[in-house]
């Protein structure tokens, strides 16, 4: 039995020590963990306990007794309402350090691995305007058009133009769209009744080619005055190379429907990671921070230490971005991924880049990888980039049976990565170096790339 030293409704003084997975502050009373919203490491606070559970409690700040030296004013006026960024009020250098510490402590506590080299987090020089994809809900309140974001934990649209982590040009696009909706009094979607036409606007921007795609999501097939909308958007923002109507008539939280109609220009825009080209359509998955994606993949490539003769497995390959990146330096790359559409994109992008030394398989990694192993395929280097829950045990076992020289583990969740590194350690793979990369500044997300060596190498 854990002794619970706090009581609901009581007040306590403590110092915030860390942040949790959603950016909330973490403090302790007699070793008992308390989660405190809006608490920043090194804030000295008076809190009131709002909820007590077996292993932790929740508290709210009553007073900040002494402000943390890392507490800064968020640059965004709606930081507290929005919830898109969770830690914009923490100094950026400190954000990077917190992310490194999260990785390090997961490896030590969960992975039970000692003496592992964890590098400082690779951050952005200017940690703003980095996202290449934005989606804004459209609605109305008392006859006024609202385009912006949903208030934290609700579906109430807050009208705001200018998200700081998005490309600045989004503001212009939203201005044009809003004026158009007002001029023609076009209806907007009401989630409760399922009526009204305009649901969302989604933009995709290639920082490399400068091309922009605008997707208007409608609850119905016709879009009145669409030629005028096209004319206004392209006149104001000549970088727009594609305007697509996406039809979604379902009563659902899913933003995009299945049907796309190109209203203007190309069906797809081109984006680049390094020298590689990728075709992006409204429904394609693509990494959202192109600057840091490059940093992450360069690190993965460095850790893979390819000399040109290797067979590489890229497990959980998505649209094959890492596979293609590595294929430039390897003999052969096999990519494995569960989503059929992603594999179709991977094959198309391989062709687009003339990389014929790649092969992609659709299916669950835990089934496909053992099958390929049984068929006699082997890997010199294995890359895994699993979803948040980490790698399936069967995948790890099969990787070890393949006996590769190196494994490069790309992770979006330190705790599951640490669990898997421990398993791989038991299977004969030593964790050598760990590099956190800040893919999503001002959010609590931590991305990591780790290299493991076979014990005998
Ligand atoms: N490496 C890619 C994306 C990795 S995200 C990139 O850098 O862009 C993790 C991927 O794992 C997702 O594409 C997801 O669809 C896929 N995935 C999830 N569960 C899977 C499973 N059981 N088997 C294979 N792929 C899976």
PDB file of N, CA, C and O in Angstrom, residues 138 177 180-181 186-189 194-202 215-224 226 229 244-252 254-261 263:
ATOM      1  N   UNK A 138     -14.399  26.003 -39.496  1.00  0.00           N
ATOM      2  CA  UNK A 138     -15.141  27.207 -39.907  1.00  0.00           C
ATOM      3  C   UNK A 138     -16.535  27.157 -39.281  1.00  0.00           C
ATOM      4  O   UNK A 138     -17.173  26.097 -39.286  1.00  0.00           O
ATOM      5  N   UNK A 177     -10.717  33.987 -47.391  1.00  0.00           N
ATOM      6  CA  UNK A 177     -11.838  33.052 -47.250  1.00  0.00           C
ATOM      7  C   UNK A 177     -12.966  33.664 -46.418  1.00  0.00           C
ATOM      8  O   UNK A 177     -14.151  33.564 -46.756  1.00  0.00           O
ATOM      9  N   UNK A 180     -14.856  36.247 -48.342  1.00  0.00           N
ATOM     10  CA  UNK A 180     -15.690  35.558 -49.340  1.00  0.00           C
ATOM     11  C   UNK A 180     -16.970  35.009 -48.684  1.00  0.00           C
ATOM     12  O   UNK A 180     -18.078  35.185 -49.200  1.00  0.00           O
ATOM     13  N   UNK A 181     -16.827  34.376 -47.544  1.00  0.00           N
ATOM     14  CA  UNK A 181     -17.993  33.796 -46.849  1.00  0.00           C
ATOM     15  C   UNK A 181     -18.972  34.911 -46.470  1.00  0.00           C
ATOM     16  O   UNK A 181     -20.183  34.790 -46.657  1.00  0.00           O
ATOM     17  N   UNK A 186     -22.348  32.611 -47.144  1.00  0.00           N
ATOM     18  CA  UNK A 186     -22.340  31.160 -47.330  1.00  0.00           C
ATOM     19  C   UNK A 186     -22.458  30.472 -45.966  1.00  0.00           C
ATOM     20  O   UNK A 186     -21.854  30.915 -44.979  1.00  0.00           O
ATOM     21  N   UNK A 187     -23.245  29.415 -45.929  1.00  0.00           N
ATOM     22  CA  UNK A 187     -23.499  28.765 -44.637  1.00  0.00           C
ATOM     23  C   UNK A 187     -22.276  27.962 -44.178  1.00  0.00           C
ATOM     24  O   UNK A 187     -21.464  27.508 -44.994  1.00  0.00           O
ATOM     25  N   UNK A 188     -22.149  27.826 -42.880  1.00  0.00           N
ATOM     26  CA  UNK A 188     -21.054  27.029 -42.333  1.00  0.00           C
ATOM     27  C   UNK A 188     -21.637  25.878 -41.523  1.00  0.00           C
ATOM     28  O   UNK A 188     -22.777  25.936 -41.062  1.00  0.00           O
ATOM     29  N   UNK A 189     -20.834  24.868 -41.371  1.00  0.00           N
ATOM     30  CA  UNK A 189     -21.300  23.602 -40.786  1.00  0.00           C
ATOM     31  C   UNK A 189     -21.605  23.739 -39.295  1.00  0.00           C
ATOM     32  O   UNK A 189     -20.841  24.355 -38.552  1.00  0.00           O
ATOM     33  N   UNK A 194     -25.735  19.022 -38.083  1.00  0.00           N
ATOM     34  CA  UNK A 194     -25.202  18.374 -39.283  1.00  0.00           C
ATOM     35  C   UNK A 194     -25.524  19.175 -40.551  1.00  0.00           C
ATOM     36  O   UNK A 194     -25.359  18.689 -41.657  1.00  0.00           O
ATOM     37  N   UNK A 195     -26.001  20.426 -40.382  1.00  0.00           N
ATOM     38  CA  UNK A 195     -26.360  21.260 -41.547  1.00  0.00           C
ATOM     39  C   UNK A 195     -25.323  22.373 -41.749  1.00  0.00           C
ATOM     40  O   UNK A 195     -24.567  22.698 -40.843  1.00  0.00           O
ATOM     41  N   UNK A 196     -25.359  22.958 -42.938  1.00  0.00           N
ATOM     42  CA  UNK A 196     -24.411  24.039 -43.250  1.00  0.00           C
ATOM     43  C   UNK A 196     -23.282  23.505 -44.112  1.00  0.00           C
ATOM     44  O   UNK A 196     -22.911  22.328 -44.001  1.00  0.00           O
ATOM     45  N   UNK A 197     -22.724  24.359 -44.973  1.00  0.00           N
ATOM     46  CA  UNK A 197     -21.834  23.869 -46.030  1.00  0.00           C
ATOM     47  C   UNK A 197     -20.338  23.773 -45.664  1.00  0.00           C
ATOM     48  O   UNK A 197     -19.730  22.719 -45.780  1.00  0.00           O
ATOM     49  N   UNK A 198     -19.754  24.893 -45.232  1.00  0.00           N
ATOM     50  CA  UNK A 198     -18.292  24.903 -45.091  1.00  0.00           C
ATOM     51  C   UNK A 198     -17.869  24.322 -43.735  1.00  0.00           C
ATOM     52  O   UNK A 198     -18.316  24.786 -42.686  1.00  0.00           O
ATOM     53  N   UNK A 199     -16.999  23.334 -43.741  1.00  0.00           N
ATOM     54  CA  UNK A 199     -16.600  22.669 -42.492  1.00  0.00           C
ATOM     55  C   UNK A 199     -15.222  23.111 -42.008  1.00  0.00           C
ATOM     56  O   UNK A 199     -15.055  23.533 -40.876  1.00  0.00           O
ATOM     57  N   UNK A 200     -14.229  22.920 -42.883  1.00  0.00           N
ATOM     58  CA  UNK A 200     -12.845  23.212 -42.494  1.00  0.00           C
ATOM     59  C   UNK A 200     -12.112  23.792 -43.695  1.00  0.00           C
ATOM     60  O   UNK A 200     -12.511  23.580 -44.837  1.00  0.00           O
ATOM     61  N   UNK A 201     -11.008  24.450 -43.418  1.00  0.00           N
ATOM     62  CA  UNK A 201     -10.062  24.740 -44.490  1.00  0.00           C
ATOM     63  C   UNK A 201      -8.721  24.148 -44.057  1.00  0.00           C
ATOM     64  O   UNK A 201      -8.327  24.261 -42.894  1.00  0.00           O
ATOM     65  N   UNK A 202      -8.105  23.452 -44.997  1.00  0.00           N
ATOM     66  CA  UNK A 202      -6.815  22.811 -44.699  1.00  0.00           C
ATOM     67  C   UNK A 202      -5.782  23.346 -45.676  1.00  0.00           C
ATOM     68  O   UNK A 202      -6.074  23.504 -46.860  1.00  0.00           O
ATOM     69  N   UNK A 215      -7.300  23.274 -49.308  1.00  0.00           N
ATOM     70  CA  UNK A 215      -8.385  22.304 -49.398  1.00  0.00           C
ATOM     71  C   UNK A 215      -9.585  22.863 -48.633  1.00  0.00           C
ATOM     72  O   UNK A 215      -9.464  23.215 -47.457  1.00  0.00           O
ATOM     73  N   UNK A 216     -10.715  22.987 -49.324  1.00  0.00           N
ATOM     74  CA  UNK A 216     -11.940  23.467 -48.683  1.00  0.00           C
ATOM     75  C   UNK A 216     -12.823  22.246 -48.443  1.00  0.00           C
ATOM     76  O   UNK A 216     -13.190  21.545 -49.397  1.00  0.00           O
ATOM     77  N   UNK A 217     -13.143  21.986 -47.188  1.00  0.00           N
ATOM     78  CA  UNK A 217     -13.926  20.786 -46.880  1.00  0.00           C
ATOM     79  C   UNK A 217     -15.396  21.181 -46.734  1.00  0.00           C
ATOM     80  O   UNK A 217     -15.743  22.035 -45.906  1.00  0.00           O
ATOM     81  N   UNK A 218     -16.232  20.550 -47.566  1.00  0.00           N
ATOM     82  CA  UNK A 218     -17.640  20.946 -47.606  1.00  0.00           C
ATOM     83  C   UNK A 218     -18.566  19.791 -47.252  1.00  0.00           C
ATOM     84  O   UNK A 218     -18.281  18.627 -47.554  1.00  0.00           O
ATOM     85  N   UNK A 219     -19.686  20.162 -46.663  1.00  0.00           N
ATOM     86  CA  UNK A 219     -20.733  19.205 -46.341  1.00  0.00           C
ATOM     87  C   UNK A 219     -21.737  19.241 -47.489  1.00  0.00           C
ATOM     88  O   UNK A 219     -22.833  19.744 -47.343  1.00  0.00           O
ATOM     89  N   UNK A 220     -21.354  18.754 -48.647  1.00  0.00           N
ATOM     90  CA  UNK A 220     -22.205  18.823 -49.829  1.00  0.00           C
ATOM     91  C   UNK A 220     -21.345  19.004 -51.062  1.00  0.00           C
ATOM     92  O   UNK A 220     -20.164  19.332 -50.949  1.00  0.00           O
ATOM     93  N   UNK A 221     -21.966  18.749 -52.224  1.00  0.00           N
ATOM     94  CA  UNK A 221     -21.155  18.699 -53.439  1.00  0.00           C
ATOM     95  C   UNK A 221     -20.921  20.052 -54.098  1.00  0.00           C
ATOM     96  O   UNK A 221     -19.889  20.290 -54.684  1.00  0.00           O
ATOM     97  N   UNK A 222     -21.927  20.946 -54.012  1.00  0.00           N
ATOM     98  CA  UNK A 222     -21.733  22.200 -54.756  1.00  0.00           C
ATOM     99  C   UNK A 222     -21.148  23.274 -53.847  1.00  0.00           C
ATOM    100  O   UNK A 222     -21.432  23.321 -52.649  1.00  0.00           O
ATOM    101  N   UNK A 223     -20.333  24.099 -54.445  1.00  0.00           N
ATOM    102  CA  UNK A 223     -19.724  25.209 -53.701  1.00  0.00           C
ATOM    103  C   UNK A 223     -20.055  26.481 -54.478  1.00  0.00           C
ATOM    104  O   UNK A 223     -19.480  26.735 -55.537  1.00  0.00           O
ATOM    105  N   UNK A 224     -21.012  27.289 -53.993  1.00  0.00           N
ATOM    106  CA  UNK A 224     -21.432  28.458 -54.769  1.00  0.00           C
ATOM    107  C   UNK A 224     -20.316  29.482 -54.925  1.00  0.00           C
ATOM    108  O   UNK A 224     -19.458  29.604 -54.034  1.00  0.00           O
ATOM    109  N   UNK A 226     -17.722  29.469 -56.632  1.00  0.00           N
ATOM    110  CA  UNK A 226     -16.369  28.919 -56.453  1.00  0.00           C
ATOM    111  C   UNK A 226     -15.335  29.564 -57.375  1.00  0.00           C
ATOM    112  O   UNK A 226     -14.179  29.716 -56.985  1.00  0.00           O
ATOM    113  N   UNK A 229     -14.048  32.530 -55.693  1.00  0.00           N
ATOM    114  CA  UNK A 229     -13.135  32.166 -54.595  1.00  0.00           C
ATOM    115  C   UNK A 229     -11.745  31.825 -55.131  1.00  0.00           C
ATOM    116  O   UNK A 229     -10.718  32.288 -54.623  1.00  0.00           O
ATOM    117  N   UNK A 244      -8.419  22.468 -53.830  1.00  0.00           N
ATOM    118  CA  UNK A 244      -9.182  21.224 -53.901  1.00  0.00           C
ATOM    119  C   UNK A 244     -10.420  21.344 -53.021  1.00  0.00           C
ATOM    120  O   UNK A 244     -10.354  21.899 -51.925  1.00  0.00           O
ATOM    121  N   UNK A 245     -11.539  20.843 -53.529  1.00  0.00           N
ATOM    122  CA  UNK A 245     -12.717  20.706 -52.675  1.00  0.00           C
ATOM    123  C   UNK A 245     -12.743  19.269 -52.180  1.00  0.00           C
ATOM    124  O   UNK A 245     -12.587  18.328 -52.957  1.00  0.00           O
ATOM    125  N   UNK A 246     -12.888  19.118 -50.885  1.00  0.00           N
ATOM    126  CA  UNK A 246     -13.016  17.771 -50.320  1.00  0.00           C
ATOM    127  C   UNK A 246     -14.416  17.666 -49.736  1.00  0.00           C
ATOM    128  O   UNK A 246     -14.856  18.556 -49.003  1.00  0.00           O
ATOM    129  N   UNK A 247     -15.104  16.586 -50.086  1.00  0.00           N
ATOM    130  CA  UNK A 247     -16.507  16.474 -49.667  1.00  0.00           C
ATOM    131  C   UNK A 247     -16.629  15.505 -48.481  1.00  0.00           C
ATOM    132  O   UNK A 247     -16.180  14.361 -48.554  1.00  0.00           O
ATOM    133  N   UNK A 248     -17.178  16.025 -47.406  1.00  0.00           N
ATOM    134  CA  UNK A 248     -17.379  15.197 -46.211  1.00  0.00           C
ATOM    135  C   UNK A 248     -18.790  15.460 -45.693  1.00  0.00           C
ATOM    136  O   UNK A 248     -19.055  16.478 -45.072  1.00  0.00           O
ATOM    137  N   UNK A 249     -19.709  14.535 -45.977  1.00  0.00           N
ATOM    138  CA  UNK A 249     -21.112  14.746 -45.573  1.00  0.00           C
ATOM    139  C   UNK A 249     -21.460  13.942 -44.323  1.00  0.00           C
ATOM    140  O   UNK A 249     -22.603  13.897 -43.903  1.00  0.00           O
ATOM    141  N   UNK A 250     -20.441  13.317 -43.736  1.00  0.00           N
ATOM    142  CA  UNK A 250     -20.708  12.491 -42.548  1.00  0.00           C
ATOM    143  C   UNK A 250     -20.724  13.330 -41.286  1.00  0.00           C
ATOM    144  O   UNK A 250     -20.004  14.311 -41.164  1.00  0.00           O
ATOM    145  N   UNK A 251     -21.512  12.879 -40.310  1.00  0.00           N
ATOM    146  CA  UNK A 251     -21.517  13.541 -39.000  1.00  0.00           C
ATOM    147  C   UNK A 251     -20.401  12.915 -38.179  1.00  0.00           C
ATOM    148  O   UNK A 251     -20.574  11.891 -37.517  1.00  0.00           O
ATOM    149  N   UNK A 252     -19.227  13.498 -38.273  1.00  0.00           N
ATOM    150  CA  UNK A 252     -18.049  12.881 -37.662  1.00  0.00           C
ATOM    151  C   UNK A 252     -17.027  13.958 -37.310  1.00  0.00           C
ATOM    152  O   UNK A 252     -17.068  15.064 -37.847  1.00  0.00           O
ATOM    153  N   UNK A 254     -13.899  13.376 -37.901  1.00  0.00           N
ATOM    154  CA  UNK A 254     -12.837  13.212 -38.897  1.00  0.00           C
ATOM    155  C   UNK A 254     -12.961  14.360 -39.890  1.00  0.00           C
ATOM    156  O   UNK A 254     -14.049  14.643 -40.385  1.00  0.00           O
ATOM    157  N   UNK A 255     -11.856  15.034 -40.145  1.00  0.00           N
ATOM    158  CA  UNK A 255     -11.935  16.268 -40.928  1.00  0.00           C
ATOM    159  C   UNK A 255     -12.189  16.006 -42.412  1.00  0.00           C
ATOM    160  O   UNK A 255     -13.079  16.594 -43.007  1.00  0.00           O
ATOM    161  N   UNK A 256     -11.410  15.107 -42.995  1.00  0.00           N
ATOM    162  CA  UNK A 256     -11.503  14.910 -44.445  1.00  0.00           C
ATOM    163  C   UNK A 256     -12.435  13.770 -44.827  1.00  0.00           C
ATOM    164  O   UNK A 256     -12.459  12.726 -44.164  1.00  0.00           O
ATOM    165  N   UNK A 257     -13.180  13.985 -45.910  1.00  0.00           N
ATOM    166  CA  UNK A 257     -13.958  12.900 -46.499  1.00  0.00           C
ATOM    167  C   UNK A 257     -13.129  12.199 -47.561  1.00  0.00           C
ATOM    168  O   UNK A 257     -11.962  12.535 -47.763  1.00  0.00           O
ATOM    169  N   UNK A 258     -13.753  11.256 -48.273  1.00  0.00           N
ATOM    170  CA  UNK A 258     -12.984  10.474 -49.235  1.00  0.00           C
ATOM    171  C   UNK A 258     -12.851  11.152 -50.590  1.00  0.00           C
ATOM    172  O   UNK A 258     -11.883  10.927 -51.304  1.00  0.00           O
ATOM    173  N   UNK A 259     -13.872  11.975 -50.960  1.00  0.00           N
ATOM    174  CA  UNK A 259     -13.892  12.490 -52.329  1.00  0.00           C
ATOM    175  C   UNK A 259     -13.194  13.850 -52.454  1.00  0.00           C
ATOM    176  O   UNK A 259     -13.513  14.783 -51.728  1.00  0.00           O
ATOM    177  N   UNK A 260     -12.248  13.915 -53.377  1.00  0.00           N
ATOM    178  CA  UNK A 260     -11.553  15.185 -53.634  1.00  0.00           C
ATOM    179  C   UNK A 260     -11.828  15.628 -55.059  1.00  0.00           C
ATOM    180  O   UNK A 260     -11.809  14.809 -55.983  1.00  0.00           O
ATOM    181  N   UNK A 261     -12.107  16.912 -55.243  1.00  0.00           N
ATOM    182  CA  UNK A 261     -12.267  17.462 -56.597  1.00  0.00           C
ATOM    183  C   UNK A 261     -11.318  18.630 -56.736  1.00  0.00           C
ATOM    184  O   UNK A 261     -11.427  19.606 -55.984  1.00  0.00           O
ATOM    185  N   UNK A 263     -10.245  21.949 -57.944  1.00  0.00           N
ATOM    186  CA  UNK A 263     -10.971  23.091 -58.523  1.00  0.00           C
ATOM    187  C   UNK A 263     -10.033  23.970 -59.329  1.00  0.00           C
ATOM    188  O   UNK A 263     -10.438  24.707 -60.211  1.00  0.00           O
TER     189      UNK A 263
END
